[in-house]
Amino acid sequence: MRLTPLGLDGAILIEVDRIVDARGHFARVFCADELADAGLDVAIVQSSVSFNAKSGTLRGMHWQTEEHAETKYVRCTRGAVYDAIVDLRPQSPSYLRWVSVELSADNQRTLYIPKGFAHGFQTLCDDTEVFYQMTARFAPDAARGARFDDPAFAIEWPAVPRRIMSDKDLGYPDFQA
């Protein structure tokens, strides 16, 4: 595995080293010892899958409050997504900055999202599946969100003919710093 810092304090892109032969390829996508040696949180307690039928589906921006904050490992296991994260930690040198990466079944990348970050993605093709591993259990009362187009973040999302979003994601108020 190759770990590449993304310019936001603590955010890492994890890329695989494929072993290729006539059968296809093999790649390690998670190794607790290797990741922990690099200072990453590997205490996974919950995993989830998000299936998205249509291209242009946007989920986010989501996070949990501090007492239930979670580190996330996010991979796209089918299709492709434009994945965006925002540093919401006021003490961080990258506070309110965002970065995006393309995650796909083809590139097999994993996005490591530290505690205190908002996360969202937009699908780039139909029938896309995203796999999450988290270091904290989902706590509905601690769930928070901001609009994908919140001016405090100014994330540049790919243009799509039709964006598909939940009413909840569309109804979030402006982020309060």
mmCIF file of C-alpha atoms in Angstrom:
data_model
loop_
_atom_site.group_PDB
_atom_site.id
_atom_site.type_symbol
_atom_site.label_atom_id
_atom_site.label_comp_id
_atom_site.label_asym_id
_atom_site.label_seq_id
_atom_site.Cartn_x
_atom_site.Cartn_y
_atom_site.Cartn_z
ATOM 1 C CA MET A 1 0.000 0.000 0.000
ATOM 2 C CA ARG A 2 1.112 3.547 -0.753
ATOM 3 C CA LEU A 3 -0.020 6.381 1.522
ATOM 4 C CA THR A 4 -0.187 9.878 0.042
ATOM 5 C CA PRO A 5 -1.037 12.946 2.175
ATOM 6 C CA LEU A 6 -3.768 15.053 0.549
ATOM 7 C CA GLY A 7 -2.891 18.537 1.803
ATOM 8 C CA LEU A 8 -5.512 18.546 4.574
ATOM 9 C CA ASP A 9 -4.087 17.775 7.998
ATOM 10 C CA GLY A 10 -4.358 13.990 8.457
ATOM 11 C CA ALA A 11 -6.242 13.120 5.246
ATOM 12 C CA ILE A 12 -4.561 10.317 3.286
ATOM 13 C CA LEU A 13 -5.108 8.593 -0.047
ATOM 14 C CA ILE A 14 -4.324 4.887 0.163
ATOM 15 C CA GLU A 15 -3.366 3.266 -3.128
ATOM 16 C CA VAL A 16 -2.815 -0.427 -3.709
ATOM 17 C CA ASP A 17 0.123 -2.263 -5.172
ATOM 18 C CA ARG A 18 -1.337 -4.875 -7.494
ATOM 19 C CA ILE A 19 0.240 -8.260 -8.062
ATOM 20 C CA VAL A 20 -0.783 -9.097 -11.613
ATOM 21 C CA ASP A 21 -0.711 -12.447 -13.375
ATOM 22 C CA ALA A 22 -2.732 -14.384 -15.970
ATOM 23 C CA ARG A 23 -5.656 -14.751 -13.554
ATOM 24 C CA GLY A 24 -6.053 -11.015 -12.897
ATOM 25 C CA HIS A 25 -4.642 -9.245 -9.868
ATOM 26 C CA PHE A 26 -4.416 -9.335 -6.094
ATOM 27 C CA ALA A 27 -4.002 -6.309 -3.844
ATOM 28 C CA ARG A 28 -4.013 -5.691 -0.110
ATOM 29 C CA VAL A 29 -6.432 -2.826 0.605
ATOM 30 C CA PHE A 30 -6.256 -2.774 4.414
ATOM 31 C CA CYS A 31 -3.498 -3.858 6.791
ATOM 32 C CA ALA A 32 -4.016 -2.760 10.386
ATOM 33 C CA ASP A 33 -0.326 -3.106 11.278
ATOM 34 C CA GLU A 34 0.939 -1.106 8.287
ATOM 35 C CA LEU A 35 -1.672 1.627 8.702
ATOM 36 C CA ALA A 36 -1.176 1.883 12.472
ATOM 37 C CA ASP A 37 2.603 2.129 11.943
ATOM 38 C CA ALA A 38 1.846 5.158 9.731
ATOM 39 C CA GLY A 39 -0.183 6.738 12.565
ATOM 40 C CA LEU A 40 -3.645 5.994 11.162
ATOM 41 C CA ASP A 41 -6.576 4.971 13.358
ATOM 42 C CA VAL A 42 -7.412 1.328 12.622
ATOM 43 C CA ALA A 43 -9.982 0.601 15.367
ATOM 44 C CA ILE A 44 -12.792 -0.299 12.928
ATOM 45 C CA VAL A 45 -16.093 -0.991 14.712
ATOM 46 C CA GLN A 46 -18.639 -0.635 11.915
ATOM 47 C CA SER A 47 -18.862 -1.042 8.126
ATOM 48 C CA SER A 48 -21.556 0.163 5.738
ATOM 49 C CA VAL A 49 -22.377 0.061 2.038
ATOM 50 C CA SER A 50 -24.099 2.734 -0.028
ATOM 51 C CA PHE A 51 -25.634 1.674 -3.347
ATOM 52 C CA ASN A 52 -26.524 4.449 -5.780
ATOM 53 C CA ALA A 53 -28.571 3.543 -8.841
ATOM 54 C CA LYS A 54 -28.036 6.719 -10.883
ATOM 55 C CA SER A 55 -25.125 8.863 -11.979
ATOM 56 C CA GLY A 56 -25.285 12.321 -10.390
ATOM 57 C CA THR A 57 -26.407 11.034 -6.993
ATOM 58 C CA LEU A 58 -24.884 13.232 -4.305
ATOM 59 C CA ARG A 59 -24.676 12.240 -0.646
ATOM 60 C CA GLY A 60 -23.264 14.715 1.838
ATOM 61 C CA MET A 61 -21.798 16.644 3.460
ATOM 62 C CA HIS A 62 -21.991 14.537 6.650
ATOM 63 C CA TRP A 63 -20.157 14.145 9.977
ATOM 64 C CA GLN A 64 -20.810 13.249 13.608
ATOM 65 C CA THR A 65 -20.318 15.606 16.553
ATOM 66 C CA GLU A 66 -17.114 15.452 18.549
ATOM 67 C CA GLU A 67 -18.132 12.913 21.199
ATOM 68 C CA HIS A 68 -19.103 10.475 18.415
ATOM 69 C CA ALA A 69 -16.593 11.632 15.794
ATOM 70 C CA GLU A 70 -15.465 8.884 13.452
ATOM 71 C CA THR A 71 -12.482 8.182 11.289
ATOM 72 C CA LYS A 72 -13.589 6.704 7.961
ATOM 73 C CA TYR A 73 -11.978 4.525 5.337
ATOM 74 C CA VAL A 74 -14.005 4.952 2.118
ATOM 75 C CA ARG A 75 -13.668 2.813 -1.036
ATOM 76 C CA CYS A 76 -15.706 2.587 -4.194
ATOM 77 C CA THR A 77 -16.276 -1.111 -4.919
ATOM 78 C CA ARG A 78 -18.433 -0.663 -8.021
ATOM 79 C CA GLY A 79 -18.580 2.279 -10.424
ATOM 80 C CA ALA A 80 -16.917 5.604 -9.591
ATOM 81 C CA VAL A 81 -17.394 8.641 -7.339
ATOM 82 C CA TYR A 82 -16.066 12.150 -6.941
ATOM 83 C CA ASP A 83 -15.366 12.131 -3.203
ATOM 84 C CA ALA A 84 -14.944 15.379 -1.239
ATOM 85 C CA ILE A 85 -13.890 16.050 2.341
ATOM 86 C CA VAL A 86 -13.736 19.262 4.398
ATOM 87 C CA ASP A 87 -11.654 19.817 7.531
ATOM 88 C CA LEU A 88 -14.047 21.074 10.249
ATOM 89 C CA ARG A 89 -11.510 21.177 13.099
ATOM 90 C CA PRO A 90 -11.083 24.851 14.129
ATOM 91 C CA GLN A 91 -7.597 24.206 15.544
ATOM 92 C CA SER A 92 -6.365 22.598 12.309
ATOM 93 C CA PRO A 93 -4.079 24.419 9.866
ATOM 94 C CA SER A 94 -6.376 23.206 7.065
ATOM 95 C CA TYR A 95 -9.627 24.343 8.731
ATOM 96 C CA LEU A 96 -12.509 24.732 6.215
ATOM 97 C CA ARG A 97 -10.327 23.651 3.303
ATOM 98 C CA TRP A 98 -11.535 20.839 1.072
ATOM 99 C CA VAL A 99 -9.988 18.262 -1.209
ATOM 100 C CA SER A 100 -11.496 15.782 -3.645
ATOM 101 C CA VAL A 101 -10.381 12.514 -5.193
ATOM 102 C CA GLU A 102 -11.887 10.086 -7.647
ATOM 103 C CA LEU A 103 -12.519 6.690 -6.130
ATOM 104 C CA SER A 104 -13.473 3.839 -8.425
ATOM 105 C CA ALA A 105 -13.667 0.087 -8.625
ATOM 106 C CA ASP A 106 -10.889 0.309 -11.211
ATOM 107 C CA ASN A 107 -8.377 2.379 -9.220
ATOM 108 C CA GLN A 108 -9.182 0.610 -5.888
ATOM 109 C CA ARG A 109 -8.127 3.671 -3.904
ATOM 110 C CA THR A 110 -9.198 4.211 -0.307
ATOM 111 C CA LEU A 111 -9.745 7.637 1.210
ATOM 112 C CA TYR A 112 -8.705 7.943 4.870
ATOM 113 C CA ILE A 113 -10.848 10.634 6.500
ATOM 114 C CA PRO A 114 -9.803 11.672 10.015
ATOM 115 C CA LYS A 115 -12.207 12.547 12.810
ATOM 116 C CA GLY A 116 -13.599 16.054 12.476
ATOM 117 C CA PHE A 117 -14.064 16.054 8.706
ATOM 118 C CA ALA A 118 -17.254 16.404 6.666
ATOM 119 C CA HIS A 119 -17.611 13.854 3.874
ATOM 120 C CA GLY A 120 -19.680 13.588 0.726
ATOM 121 C CA PHE A 121 -19.565 12.123 -2.749
ATOM 122 C CA GLN A 122 -21.224 12.359 -6.142
ATOM 123 C CA THR A 123 -21.568 9.303 -8.351
ATOM 124 C CA LEU A 124 -19.931 9.451 -11.764
ATOM 125 C CA CYS A 125 -21.848 6.510 -13.275
ATOM 126 C CA ASP A 126 -24.928 4.388 -12.697
ATOM 127 C CA ASP A 127 -24.934 1.452 -10.265
ATOM 128 C CA THR A 128 -22.191 2.717 -7.966
ATOM 129 C CA GLU A 129 -21.418 1.151 -4.604
ATOM 130 C CA VAL A 130 -19.361 2.754 -1.820
ATOM 131 C CA PHE A 131 -17.945 0.784 1.124
ATOM 132 C CA TYR A 132 -17.235 2.527 4.447
ATOM 133 C CA GLN A 133 -15.303 1.358 7.498
ATOM 134 C CA MET A 134 -15.684 3.541 10.610
ATOM 135 C CA THR A 135 -13.992 3.804 14.000
ATOM 136 C CA ALA A 136 -17.205 4.860 15.769
ATOM 137 C CA ARG A 137 -20.727 3.500 15.655
ATOM 138 C CA PHE A 138 -23.333 5.620 13.957
ATOM 139 C CA ALA A 139 -25.086 7.804 16.537
ATOM 140 C CA PRO A 140 -28.242 9.333 14.994
ATOM 141 C CA ASP A 141 -28.387 12.157 17.559
ATOM 142 C CA ALA A 142 -24.785 13.137 16.723
ATOM 143 C CA ALA A 143 -25.295 13.166 12.942
ATOM 144 C CA ARG A 144 -24.763 16.559 11.323
ATOM 145 C CA GLY A 145 -24.599 17.899 7.806
ATOM 146 C CA ALA A 146 -24.104 20.870 5.551
ATOM 147 C CA ARG A 147 -25.276 21.500 2.015
ATOM 148 C CA PHE A 148 -23.039 20.278 -0.787
ATOM 149 C CA ASP A 149 -22.950 23.866 -2.125
ATOM 150 C CA ASP A 150 -22.373 25.591 1.225
ATOM 151 C CA PRO A 151 -20.460 28.843 0.572
ATOM 152 C CA ALA A 152 -18.238 28.213 3.616
ATOM 153 C CA PHE A 153 -16.715 25.264 1.721
ATOM 154 C CA ALA A 154 -17.076 26.293 -1.956
ATOM 155 C CA ILE A 155 -16.547 22.727 -3.163
ATOM 156 C CA GLU A 156 -16.302 22.453 -6.944
ATOM 157 C CA TRP A 157 -18.554 19.514 -7.842
ATOM 158 C CA PRO A 158 -18.663 17.989 -11.326
ATOM 159 C CA ALA A 159 -21.472 19.355 -13.488
ATOM 160 C CA VAL A 160 -24.281 16.887 -14.102
ATOM 161 C CA PRO A 161 -27.497 17.134 -16.116
ATOM 162 C CA ARG A 162 -29.512 16.108 -13.044
ATOM 163 C CA ARG A 163 -28.311 15.915 -9.445
ATOM 164 C CA ILE A 164 -30.151 13.416 -7.229
ATOM 165 C CA MET A 165 -30.222 14.254 -3.518
ATOM 166 C CA SER A 166 -32.266 13.537 -0.429
ATOM 167 C CA ASP A 167 -34.542 16.237 0.987
ATOM 168 C CA LYS A 168 -32.493 16.054 4.177
ATOM 169 C CA ASP A 169 -29.228 16.855 2.358
ATOM 170 C CA LEU A 170 -30.902 19.682 0.440
ATOM 171 C CA GLY A 171 -32.340 21.165 3.644
ATOM 172 C CA TYR A 172 -29.211 21.586 5.718
ATOM 173 C CA PRO A 173 -28.560 25.159 6.931
ATOM 174 C CA ASP A 174 -25.384 27.117 6.227
ATOM 175 C CA PHE A 175 -22.350 25.851 8.138
ATOM 176 C CA GLN A 176 -21.761 27.833 11.323
ATOM 177 C CA ALA A 177 -18.031 28.212 11.983
#
